Amino acid sequence: DGGITQSPKYLFRKEGQNVTLSCEQNLNHDAMYWYRQDPGQGLRLIYYSQIVNDFQKGDIAEGYSVSREKKESFPLTVTSAQKNPTAFYLCASSIRRGGNQPQHFGDGTRLSIL
Amino acid sequence: KQEVTQIPAALSVPEGENLVLNCSFTDSAIYNLQWFRQDPGKGLTSLLLIQSSQREQTSGRLNASLDKSSGRSTLYIAASQPGDSATYLCAVEGNTGNQFYFGTGTSLTVIP
């Protein structure tokens, strides 16, 4: 079955540590996205990528970094500069930006601070 | 900056009732509007996508409408079932600034 796989499901970060969240898709989609979801708030866009080796900042990119070396993969690193990392992180993909095709989401990674 | 608002924040209805969820947005410069369903601790599942040139989309018991000029969309659920219990989110894809904007969702409970 085609879809998006996020791992791990739960992740704990120590103070001063960088952690990387994995997102892999086998839908052959060009566009991929990372969102953060906090209780009582809507999803907020962290980064998105429209094509391999290209990515753009969303509204809340500070303290995060991404790479897009392969079409299938779009890992997100939460750096020590992100002072409030506790949240539910969702990865999504779509055929392309502005393509009027729905976004497909993974099942998320819940990140907590130790 | 685009703002997306969903009313009500929570809704509880008896099984079999028809219901309407509301979504409003402030900037009409959009490619499309999408409705999603989210179950607790899970990702989002796309329900319906309405392109900016369209007025409505239907899938089974779901019907979504879009009035771009007034910045409003509604999701109509017919003959609600307990399995419809979830949080429903709307999102707009802007055609400027390359951004997606989500509402905070409506938490729906259908009582058997």
Coordinates of N, CA and C in Angstrom, one line a residue:
Chain A
D1 N 0.8 -1.2 0.0 CA 0.0 0.0 0.0 C 0.9 1.2 0.0
G2 N 0.5 2.3 -0.8 CA 1.2 3.5 -0.8 C 0.8 4.3 0.4
G3 N 1.8 5.1 0.9 CA 1.5 6.0 2.0 C 2.7 6.7 2.5
I4 N 2.5 7.3 3.7 CA 3.6 8.0 4.4 C 3.9 7.3 5.7
T5 N 5.2 7.1 5.9 CA 5.6 6.5 7.2 C 6.4 7.4 8.0
Q6 N 6.0 7.7 9.2 CA 6.7 8.5 10.1 C 7.3 7.6 11.3
S7 N 8.5 7.9 11.6 CA 9.1 7.2 12.8 C 10.1 8.1 13.5
P8 N 10.3 7.9 14.8 CA 9.5 7.0 15.6 C 8.1 7.5 16.0
K9 N 7.3 6.7 16.6 CA 5.9 7.2 17.0 C 6.1 8.2 18.2
Y10 N 7.0 7.8 19.1 CA 7.2 8.6 20.3 C 8.7 8.9 20.4
L11 N 9.1 10.1 20.8 CA 10.5 10.5 20.9 C 10.7 11.4 22.1
F12 N 11.8 11.2 22.8 CA 12.1 12.0 23.9 C 13.4 12.7 23.7
R13 N 13.5 14.0 24.0 CA 14.7 14.8 23.8 C 15.2 15.3 25.1
K14 N 16.5 15.2 25.3 CA 17.2 15.8 26.5 C 17.6 17.2 26.1
E15 N 17.8 18.0 27.2 CA 18.2 19.4 27.0 C 19.5 19.5 26.2
G16 N 19.5 20.4 25.2 CA 20.7 20.6 24.4 C 21.0 19.5 23.3
Q17 N 20.0 18.7 23.1 CA 20.2 17.6 22.2 C 19.4 17.9 20.9
N18 N 20.0 17.5 19.8 CA 19.3 17.5 18.5 C 18.6 16.2 18.3
V19 N 17.4 16.2 17.7 CA 16.8 14.9 17.4 C 16.2 15.0 16.0
T20 N 16.2 13.8 15.3 CA 15.7 13.8 13.9 C 14.5 12.9 13.8
L21 N 13.4 13.5 13.1 CA 12.2 12.7 12.9 C 12.2 12.3 11.4
S22 N 11.9 11.0 11.2 CA 11.9 10.5 9.9 C 10.5 10.6 9.2
C23 N 10.6 10.8 7.9 CA 9.3 10.8 7.1 C 9.7 10.2 5.7
E24 N 9.0 9.2 5.3 CA 9.3 8.5 4.1 C 7.9 8.3 3.4
Q25 N 7.9 8.6 2.0 CA 6.7 8.3 1.3 C 7.0 7.5 0.0
N26 N 6.0 6.7 -0.4 CA 6.2 5.9 -1.6 C 5.0 6.2 -2.6
L27 N 4.6 7.4 -2.5 CA 3.5 7.9 -3.4 C 4.0 8.6 -4.6
N28 N 5.3 8.7 -4.8 CA 5.9 9.4 -5.9 C 5.4 10.9 -5.9
H29 N 5.2 11.5 -4.8 CA 4.8 12.9 -4.7 C 6.1 13.8 -4.7
D30 N 5.9 14.9 -5.4 CA 7.0 15.9 -5.5 C 7.1 16.7 -4.2
A31 N 5.9 17.1 -3.7 CA 5.9 18.0 -2.5 C 5.8 17.3 -1.2
M32 N 6.5 17.8 -0.2 CA 6.4 17.2 1.1 C 6.4 18.4 2.1
Y33 N 5.8 18.1 3.3 CA 5.6 19.2 4.3 C 5.8 18.6 5.7
W34 N 6.2 19.5 6.6 CA 6.2 19.3 8.0 C 5.4 20.3 8.8
Y35 N 4.5 19.7 9.6 CA 3.7 20.6 10.5 C 3.9 20.3 11.9
R36 N 3.6 21.2 12.7 CA 3.6 21.1 14.2 C 2.1 21.3 14.7
Q37 N 1.7 20.4 15.6 CA 0.3 20.5 16.1 C 0.4 20.6 17.6
D38 N -0.1 21.7 18.2 CA -0.2 21.9 19.6 C -1.6 21.8 20.1
P39 N -1.9 21.4 21.3 CA -3.2 21.3 21.8 C -4.0 22.6 21.6
G40 N -5.2 22.5 21.1 CA -6.0 23.7 20.9 C -5.6 24.6 19.8
Q41 N -4.6 24.2 19.1 CA -4.2 25.0 17.9 C -4.3 24.2 16.6
G42 N -4.4 24.9 15.6 CA -4.4 24.3 14.3 C -2.9 23.9 13.9
L43 N -2.8 23.1 12.8 CA -1.5 22.8 12.3 C -0.7 24.0 11.8
R44 N 0.5 24.1 12.1 CA 1.4 25.2 11.6 C 2.5 24.6 10.8
L45 N 2.7 25.3 9.7 CA 3.7 24.8 8.7 C 5.1 25.1 9.2
I46 N 6.0 24.1 9.2 CA 7.4 24.4 9.6 C 8.3 24.5 8.4
Y47 N 8.3 23.6 7.5 CA 9.0 23.6 6.3 C 8.3 22.8 5.2
Y48 N 8.5 23.2 4.0 CA 8.0 22.4 2.9 C 9.0 22.3 1.8
S49 N 8.9 21.3 0.9 CA 9.8 21.1 -0.2 C 9.0 20.7 -1.4
Q50 N 9.3 21.4 -2.5 CA 8.5 21.2 -3.8 C 9.3 20.2 -4.7
I51 N 10.6 20.0 -4.4 CA 11.4 19.2 -5.3 C 12.6 18.8 -4.6
V52 N 13.3 17.8 -5.0 CA 14.5 17.3 -4.4 C 15.5 18.5 -4.3
N53 N 16.3 18.5 -3.2 CA 17.3 19.5 -3.0 C 16.8 21.0 -2.9
D54 N 15.5 21.1 -2.7 CA 14.9 22.5 -2.5 C 13.9 22.4 -1.3
F55 N 14.0 23.4 -0.5 CA 12.9 23.5 0.6 C 12.8 25.0 1.0
Q56 N 11.6 25.3 1.6 CA 11.3 26.6 1.9 C 10.8 26.6 3.4
K57 N 11.0 27.8 4.1 CA 10.6 27.9 5.4 C 9.1 28.2 5.5
G58 N 8.4 27.6 6.5 CA 7.1 28.0 6.8 C 7.0 29.1 7.8
D59 N 5.9 29.2 8.5 CA 5.7 30.2 9.5 C 6.6 30.1 10.8
I60 N 7.0 28.8 11.1 CA 7.6 28.6 12.4 C 8.9 27.8 12.2
A61 N 9.8 28.2 11.3 CA 10.9 27.4 11.0 C 12.1 27.5 12.0
E62 N 12.1 28.5 12.8 CA 13.2 28.7 13.7 C 13.3 27.6 14.7
G63 N 14.6 27.1 14.8 CA 14.9 25.9 15.7 C 14.7 24.6 15.0
Y64 N 14.4 24.6 13.7 CA 14.2 23.3 12.9 C 15.1 23.4 11.7
S65 N 15.5 22.2 11.2 CA 16.2 22.1 9.9 C 15.7 20.9 9.2
V66 N 15.8 20.9 7.8 CA 15.3 19.8 7.0 C 16.3 19.5 5.9
S67 N 16.2 18.4 5.2 CA 16.9 18.1 4.0 C 16.0 17.3 3.1
R68 N 16.3 17.4 1.8 CA 15.5 16.7 0.8 C 16.5 16.1 -0.3
E69 N 17.2 15.1 0.1 CA 18.2 14.5 -0.8 C 17.6 13.5 -1.7
K70 N 16.5 12.9 -1.3 CA 15.8 11.9 -2.1 C 14.3 12.3 -2.2
K71 N 13.7 12.0 -3.2 CA 12.3 12.3 -3.4 C 11.4 11.7 -2.3
E72 N 11.8 10.5 -1.9 CA 11.0 9.7 -0.9 C 11.1 10.2 0.5
S73 N 12.1 11.0 0.8 CA 12.5 11.2 2.2 C 12.6 12.7 2.5
F74 N 12.1 13.1 3.7 CA 12.1 14.5 4.1 C 12.3 14.6 5.6
P75 N 13.5 14.3 6.1 CA 13.7 14.3 7.6 C 13.7 15.7 8.2
L76 N 13.2 15.7 9.4 CA 13.1 17.0 10.2 C 14.0 16.9 11.4
T77 N 14.9 17.8 11.6 CA 15.8 17.9 12.8 C 15.3 19.0 13.7
V78 N 15.0 18.6 14.9 CA 14.6 19.6 16.0 C 15.9 19.9 16.7
T79 N 16.4 21.1 16.6 CA 17.7 21.5 17.2 C 17.5 22.0 18.6
S80 N 18.6 22.1 19.3 CA 18.6 22.6 20.7 C 18.1 24.0 20.7
A81 N 18.1 24.7 19.6 CA 17.7 26.1 19.5 C 16.2 26.2 19.7
Q82 N 15.5 25.1 19.5 CA 14.0 25.1 19.6 C 13.7 24.9 21.1
K83 N 13.3 25.9 21.7 CA 13.1 25.9 23.2 C 11.8 25.3 23.7
N84 N 10.9 25.1 22.8 CA 9.6 24.5 23.2 C 9.2 23.4 22.2
P85 N 10.0 22.3 22.2 CA 9.8 21.3 21.1 C 8.6 20.4 21.4
T86 N 8.1 20.3 22.6 CA 7.0 19.4 22.9 C 5.8 19.6 22.0
A87 N 5.5 18.7 21.2 CA 4.3 18.8 20.2 C 4.2 17.5 19.5
F88 N 3.1 17.5 18.7 CA 2.8 16.4 17.8 C 3.3 16.9 16.4
Y89 N 4.2 16.1 15.7 CA 4.7 16.5 14.4 C 4.1 15.6 13.3
L90 N 3.6 16.3 12.3 CA 3.0 15.6 11.2 C 3.7 15.9 9.9
C91 N 3.9 14.8 9.1 CA 4.5 15.0 7.8 C 3.4 14.7 6.8
A92 N 3.5 15.4 5.7 CA 2.5 15.2 4.6 C 3.1 15.3 3.3
S93 N 2.4 14.8 2.3 CA 2.9 15.0 0.9 C 1.7 15.3 0.0
S94 N 2.0 15.8 -1.2 CA 1.0 16.0 -2.2 C 1.7 15.9 -3.6
I95 N 1.0 15.7 -4.6 CA 1.6 15.5 -6.0 C 2.5 16.7 -6.3
R96 N 2.0 17.9 -6.0 CA 2.8 19.1 -6.2 C 2.0 20.3 -5.5
R97 N 2.8 21.4 -5.3 CA 2.1 22.6 -4.7 C 1.2 23.2 -5.7
G98 N 0.0 23.6 -5.2 CA -0.9 24.2 -6.1 C -1.6 23.3 -7.1
G99 N -1.4 22.0 -6.9 CA -1.9 21.0 -7.9 C -3.3 20.6 -7.7
N100 N -4.0 21.2 -6.7 CA -5.4 20.8 -6.4 C -5.6 19.4 -6.2
Q101 N -4.6 18.8 -5.5 CA -4.7 17.4 -5.1 C -4.5 17.3 -3.6
P102 N -5.2 16.4 -2.9 CA -5.2 16.4 -1.5 C -3.9 16.1 -0.9
Q103 N -3.6 16.6 0.3 CA -2.4 16.2 1.0 C -2.7 14.8 1.7
H104 N -1.6 14.0 1.8 CA -1.7 12.8 2.5 C -0.8 12.9 3.7
F105 N -1.2 12.4 4.8 CA -0.5 12.6 6.1 C 0.0 11.2 6.7
G106 N 1.1 11.3 7.4 CA 1.5 10.2 8.2 C 0.8 10.2 9.5
D107 N 1.2 9.2 10.4 CA 0.5 9.1 11.6 C 1.1 9.9 12.8
G108 N 2.2 10.6 12.4 CA 2.7 11.6 13.4 C 3.8 11.0 14.3
T109 N 4.6 11.9 14.9 CA 5.6 11.6 15.9 C 5.3 12.6 17.1
R110 N 5.2 12.0 18.3 CA 5.0 12.8 19.5 C 6.3 13.0 20.2
L111 N 6.7 14.3 20.3 CA 8.0 14.6 20.8 C 7.8 15.2 22.2
S112 N 8.6 14.7 23.2 CA 8.5 15.3 24.5 C 9.9 15.5 25.1
I113 N 10.0 16.4 26.0 CA 11.3 16.7 26.7 C 11.5 15.9 27.9
L114 N 12.7 15.3 28.1 CA 13.0 14.6 29.3 C 13.3 15.6 30.4
Chain B
K1 N -2.1 38.2 6.8 CA -1.9 36.8 6.9 C -3.2 36.1 7.0
Q2 N -3.3 35.0 6.3 CA -4.6 34.2 6.3 C -4.9 33.7 7.7
E3 N -6.2 33.8 8.1 CA -6.7 33.3 9.3 C -7.9 32.4 9.0
V4 N -7.9 31.2 9.6 CA -8.9 30.2 9.4 C -9.6 29.9 10.7
T5 N -10.9 30.0 10.7 CA -11.7 29.9 12.0 C -12.7 28.8 11.8
Q6 N -12.9 27.9 12.8 CA -13.9 26.9 12.7 C -14.8 27.0 13.9
I7 N -16.1 27.0 13.6 CA -17.1 27.1 14.6 C -18.2 26.0 14.4
P8 N -18.7 25.2 15.4 CA -18.2 25.4 16.8 C -16.9 24.6 17.1
A9 N -16.3 24.8 18.2 CA -15.1 24.1 18.6 C -15.4 22.6 19.0
A10 N -16.6 22.4 19.5 CA -17.1 21.0 19.8 C -18.6 20.9 19.6
L11 N -19.0 19.7 19.2 CA -20.4 19.5 18.9 C -20.7 18.0 19.3
S12 N -21.9 17.9 20.0 CA -22.3 16.6 20.4 C -23.7 16.4 19.9
V13 N -24.0 15.3 19.1 CA -25.3 15.1 18.5 C -25.7 13.6 18.7
P14 N -27.0 13.4 18.6 CA -27.5 12.0 18.7 C -27.3 11.3 17.3
E15 N -27.1 10.0 17.3 CA -27.0 9.3 16.1 C -28.2 9.5 15.1
G16 N -27.9 9.7 13.9 CA -28.9 9.8 12.9 C -29.2 11.3 12.5
E17 N -28.7 12.2 13.3 CA -28.9 13.6 13.0 C -28.0 14.1 11.9
N18 N -28.6 15.1 11.1 CA -27.8 15.8 10.1 C -27.1 16.9 10.8
L19 N -25.9 17.3 10.3 CA -25.2 18.4 11.0 C -24.3 19.1 10.0
V20 N -24.0 20.4 10.4 CA -23.2 21.3 9.6 C -22.0 21.8 10.4
L21 N -20.8 21.7 9.9 CA -19.6 22.3 10.4 C -19.2 23.5 9.6
N22 N -18.7 24.5 10.3 CA -18.4 25.8 9.6 C -17.0 26.1 9.6
C23 N -16.5 26.7 8.5 CA -15.1 27.2 8.4 C -15.1 28.5 7.7
S24 N -14.4 29.5 8.2 CA -14.3 30.8 7.6 C -12.8 31.1 7.4
F25 N -12.5 31.9 6.4 CA -11.1 32.3 6.1 C -11.1 33.8 5.7
T26 N -10.0 34.4 5.9 CA -10.0 35.9 5.7 C -9.5 36.3 4.3
D27 N -8.7 35.5 3.6 CA -8.1 35.9 2.4 C -8.6 35.0 1.3
S28 N -9.3 35.5 0.3 CA -9.9 34.7 -0.8 C -8.9 34.2 -1.9
A29 N -7.6 34.6 -1.8 CA -6.6 34.2 -2.7 C -6.2 32.8 -2.4
I30 N -7.0 31.8 -2.8 CA -6.7 30.4 -2.5 C -6.7 29.6 -3.7
Y31 N -5.9 28.5 -3.7 CA -6.0 27.4 -4.7 C -7.2 26.5 -4.4
N32 N -7.4 26.2 -3.2 CA -8.4 25.2 -2.8 C -8.6 25.3 -1.3
L33 N -9.7 24.6 -0.9 CA -10.0 24.4 0.5 C -10.2 22.9 0.7
Q34 N -9.6 22.3 1.8 CA -9.7 20.9 2.1 C -10.4 20.7 3.4
W35 N -11.1 19.6 3.6 CA -11.7 19.2 4.8 C -11.0 17.9 5.2
F36 N -10.5 17.8 6.4 CA -9.8 16.6 6.9 C -10.5 16.1 8.2
R37 N -10.3 14.8 8.4 CA -10.7 14.1 9.6 C -9.5 13.7 10.4
Q38 N -9.5 13.9 11.7 CA -8.4 13.4 12.6 C -8.9 12.7 13.7
D39 N -8.5 11.4 13.9 CA -8.8 10.6 15.0 C -7.7 10.8 16.1
P40 N -8.1 10.6 17.4 CA -7.1 10.9 18.4 C -5.7 10.2 18.2
G41 N -4.7 11.0 18.3 CA -3.3 10.5 18.2 C -2.9 10.0 16.8
K42 N -3.7 10.4 15.8 CA -3.4 10.0 14.5 C -3.2 11.2 13.6
G43 N -2.8 10.9 12.3 CA -2.6 11.9 11.3 C -4.0 12.3 10.7
L44 N -3.9 13.1 9.7 CA -5.2 13.6 9.1 C -5.5 12.8 7.9
T45 N -6.8 12.6 7.7 CA -7.3 11.9 6.5 C -8.1 12.9 5.6
S46 N -7.7 13.1 4.4 CA -8.5 14.0 3.5 C -9.8 13.5 3.2
L47 N -10.9 14.3 3.4 CA -12.2 14.0 3.1 C -12.7 14.5 1.8
L48 N -12.5 15.8 1.6 CA -13.0 16.5 0.4 C -12.0 17.7 0.1
L49 N -11.8 17.9 -1.2 CA -11.1 19.1 -1.6 C -11.9 19.8 -2.6
I50 N -12.1 21.1 -2.4 CA -12.8 22.0 -3.3 C -11.9 23.0 -3.9
Q51 N -11.8 23.0 -5.3 CA -10.9 23.9 -5.9 C -11.6 25.3 -5.9
S52 N -10.8 26.3 -6.0 CA -11.3 27.7 -5.9 C -12.4 28.0 -6.9
S53 N -12.4 27.3 -8.0 CA -13.4 27.6 -9.1 C -14.7 26.8 -8.8
Q54 N -14.7 25.9 -7.8 CA -15.8 25.0 -7.6 C -16.7 25.6 -6.5
R55 N -18.0 25.1 -6.4 CA -18.9 25.5 -5.4 C -19.1 24.4 -4.3
E56 N -19.0 23.2 -4.7 CA -19.2 22.1 -3.8 C -18.6 20.8 -4.3
Q57 N -18.4 19.9 -3.3 CA -18.0 18.5 -3.6 C -18.7 17.6 -2.7
T58 N -19.0 16.4 -3.2 CA -19.7 15.4 -2.4 C -19.0 14.1 -2.4
S59 N -19.1 13.4 -1.3 CA -18.5 12.0 -1.2 C -19.4 11.3 -0.1
G60 N -20.2 10.4 -0.6 CA -21.1 9.6 0.3 C -22.0 10.5 1.1
R61 N -21.9 10.4 2.4 CA -22.8 11.2 3.2 C -22.2 12.6 3.5
L62 N -21.1 13.0 2.9 CA -20.5 14.2 3.1 C -20.7 15.2 1.9
N63 N -21.0 16.4 2.2 CA -21.1 17.5 1.2 C -20.4 18.7 1.7
A64 N -19.4 19.2 0.9 CA -18.7 20.4 1.3 C -19.1 21.5 0.3
S65 N -19.3 22.7 0.8 CA -19.6 23.9 -0.1 C -18.5 24.9 0.1
L66 N -18.3 25.8 -0.9 CA -17.3 26.8 -0.8 C -17.9 28.1 -1.4
D67 N -17.9 29.2 -0.6 CA -18.2 30.5 -1.1 C -17.0 31.4 -0.9
K68 N -16.2 31.4 -2.0 CA -14.9 32.1 -1.8 C -15.0 33.6 -1.6
S69 N -16.0 34.2 -2.2 CA -16.2 35.7 -2.1 C -16.5 36.1 -0.6
S70 N -17.2 35.2 0.1 CA -17.5 35.5 1.5 C -16.6 34.9 2.5
G71 N -15.7 34.0 2.0 CA -14.7 33.4 2.8 C -15.3 32.3 3.7
R72 N -16.2 31.5 3.2 CA -16.9 30.5 4.0 C -17.0 29.2 3.3
S73 N -16.9 28.1 4.1 CA -17.1 26.8 3.7 C -17.9 26.0 4.8
T74 N -18.7 25.1 4.3 CA -19.5 24.3 5.3 C -19.3 22.8 4.9
L75 N -19.2 22.0 5.9 CA -19.2 20.5 5.7 C -20.5 20.0 6.3
Y76 N -21.3 19.4 5.4 CA -22.6 18.8 5.8 C -22.4 17.3 6.0
I77 N -22.8 16.7 7.1 CA -22.7 15.3 7.3 C -24.2 14.8 7.5
A78 N -24.6 13.9 6.6 CA -25.9 13.4 6.7 C -26.0 12.1 7.5
A79 N -27.1 12.0 8.2 CA -27.4 10.7 9.0 C -26.1 10.3 9.8
S80 N -25.7 11.1 10.7 CA -24.5 10.9 11.5 C -24.5 9.5 12.2
Q81 N -23.3 9.0 12.3 CA -23.0 7.6 12.9 C -22.0 7.8 14.0
P82 N -22.0 6.9 15.0 CA -20.9 7.0 16.0 C -19.5 6.9 15.4
G83 N -19.3 6.2 14.3 CA -18.0 6.2 13.7 C -17.6 7.5 13.1
D84 N -18.5 8.5 13.0 CA -18.1 9.8 12.5 C -17.4 10.6 13.6
S85 N -17.4 10.2 14.8 CA -16.8 10.9 16.0 C -15.3 11.1 15.7
A86 N -14.9 12.3 15.7 CA -13.5 12.7 15.4 C -13.4 14.2 15.4
T87 N -12.2 14.7 15.1 CA -12.0 16.1 15.0 C -11.9 16.4 13.5
Y88 N -12.7 17.4 13.0 CA -12.7 17.8 11.6 C -12.0 19.1 11.4
L89 N -11.1 19.2 10.5 CA -10.3 20.4 10.3 C -10.5 20.8 8.8
C90 N -10.5 22.1 8.7 CA -10.5 22.7 7.3 C -9.1 23.4 7.1
A91 N -8.7 23.4 5.9 CA -7.4 24.1 5.5 C -7.5 24.7 4.2
V92 N -6.9 25.9 4.0 CA -6.8 26.5 2.7 C -5.4 26.6 2.2
E93 N -5.2 26.4 1.0 CA -3.9 26.5 0.3 C -3.9 27.8 -0.4
G94 N -3.1 28.7 0.1 CA -3.0 30.1 -0.5 C -2.3 30.0 -1.9
N95 N -2.7 30.9 -2.8 CA -2.0 31.0 -4.1 C -0.9 32.1 -4.1
T96 N -0.7 32.7 -2.9 CA 0.4 33.6 -2.7 C 1.2 33.1 -1.5
G97 N 2.5 33.3 -1.5 CA 3.2 33.0 -0.2 C 3.5 31.6 0.0
N98 N 3.0 30.7 -0.8 CA 3.2 29.2 -0.6 C 2.9 28.7 0.8
Q99 N 1.8 29.0 1.3 CA 1.4 28.5 2.6 C 0.1 27.8 2.7
F100 N 0.1 26.9 3.7 CA -1.2 26.2 4.0 C -1.6 26.7 5.4
Y101 N -2.9 27.0 5.6 CA -3.4 27.5 6.8 C -4.6 26.6 7.3
F102 N -4.4 26.1 8.5 CA -5.4 25.2 9.1 C -6.3 25.9 10.2
G103 N -7.5 25.5 10.3 CA -8.3 25.9 11.4 C -8.0 25.0 12.6
T104 N -8.6 25.4 13.8 CA -8.3 24.6 15.0 C -9.2 23.4 15.2
G105 N -10.2 23.3 14.3 CA -10.9 22.0 14.3 C -12.2 22.1 15.0
T106 N -13.1 21.2 14.7 CA -14.4 21.0 15.4 C -14.4 19.5 15.9
S107 N -14.5 19.3 17.2 CA -14.5 18.0 17.8 C -15.9 17.5 17.8
L108 N -16.2 16.4 17.0 CA -17.6 15.9 16.9 C -17.7 14.6 17.7
T109 N -18.8 14.5 18.5 CA -19.2 13.3 19.2 C -20.6 12.9 18.7
V110 N -20.7 11.7 18.2 CA -22.0 11.2 17.8 C -22.4 10.2 18.8
I111 N -23.5 10.4 19.5 CA -24.0 9.6 20.6 C -24.9 8.5 20.1
P112 N -24.6 7.2 20.4 CA -25.4 6.1 19.9 C -26.8 6.2 20.6

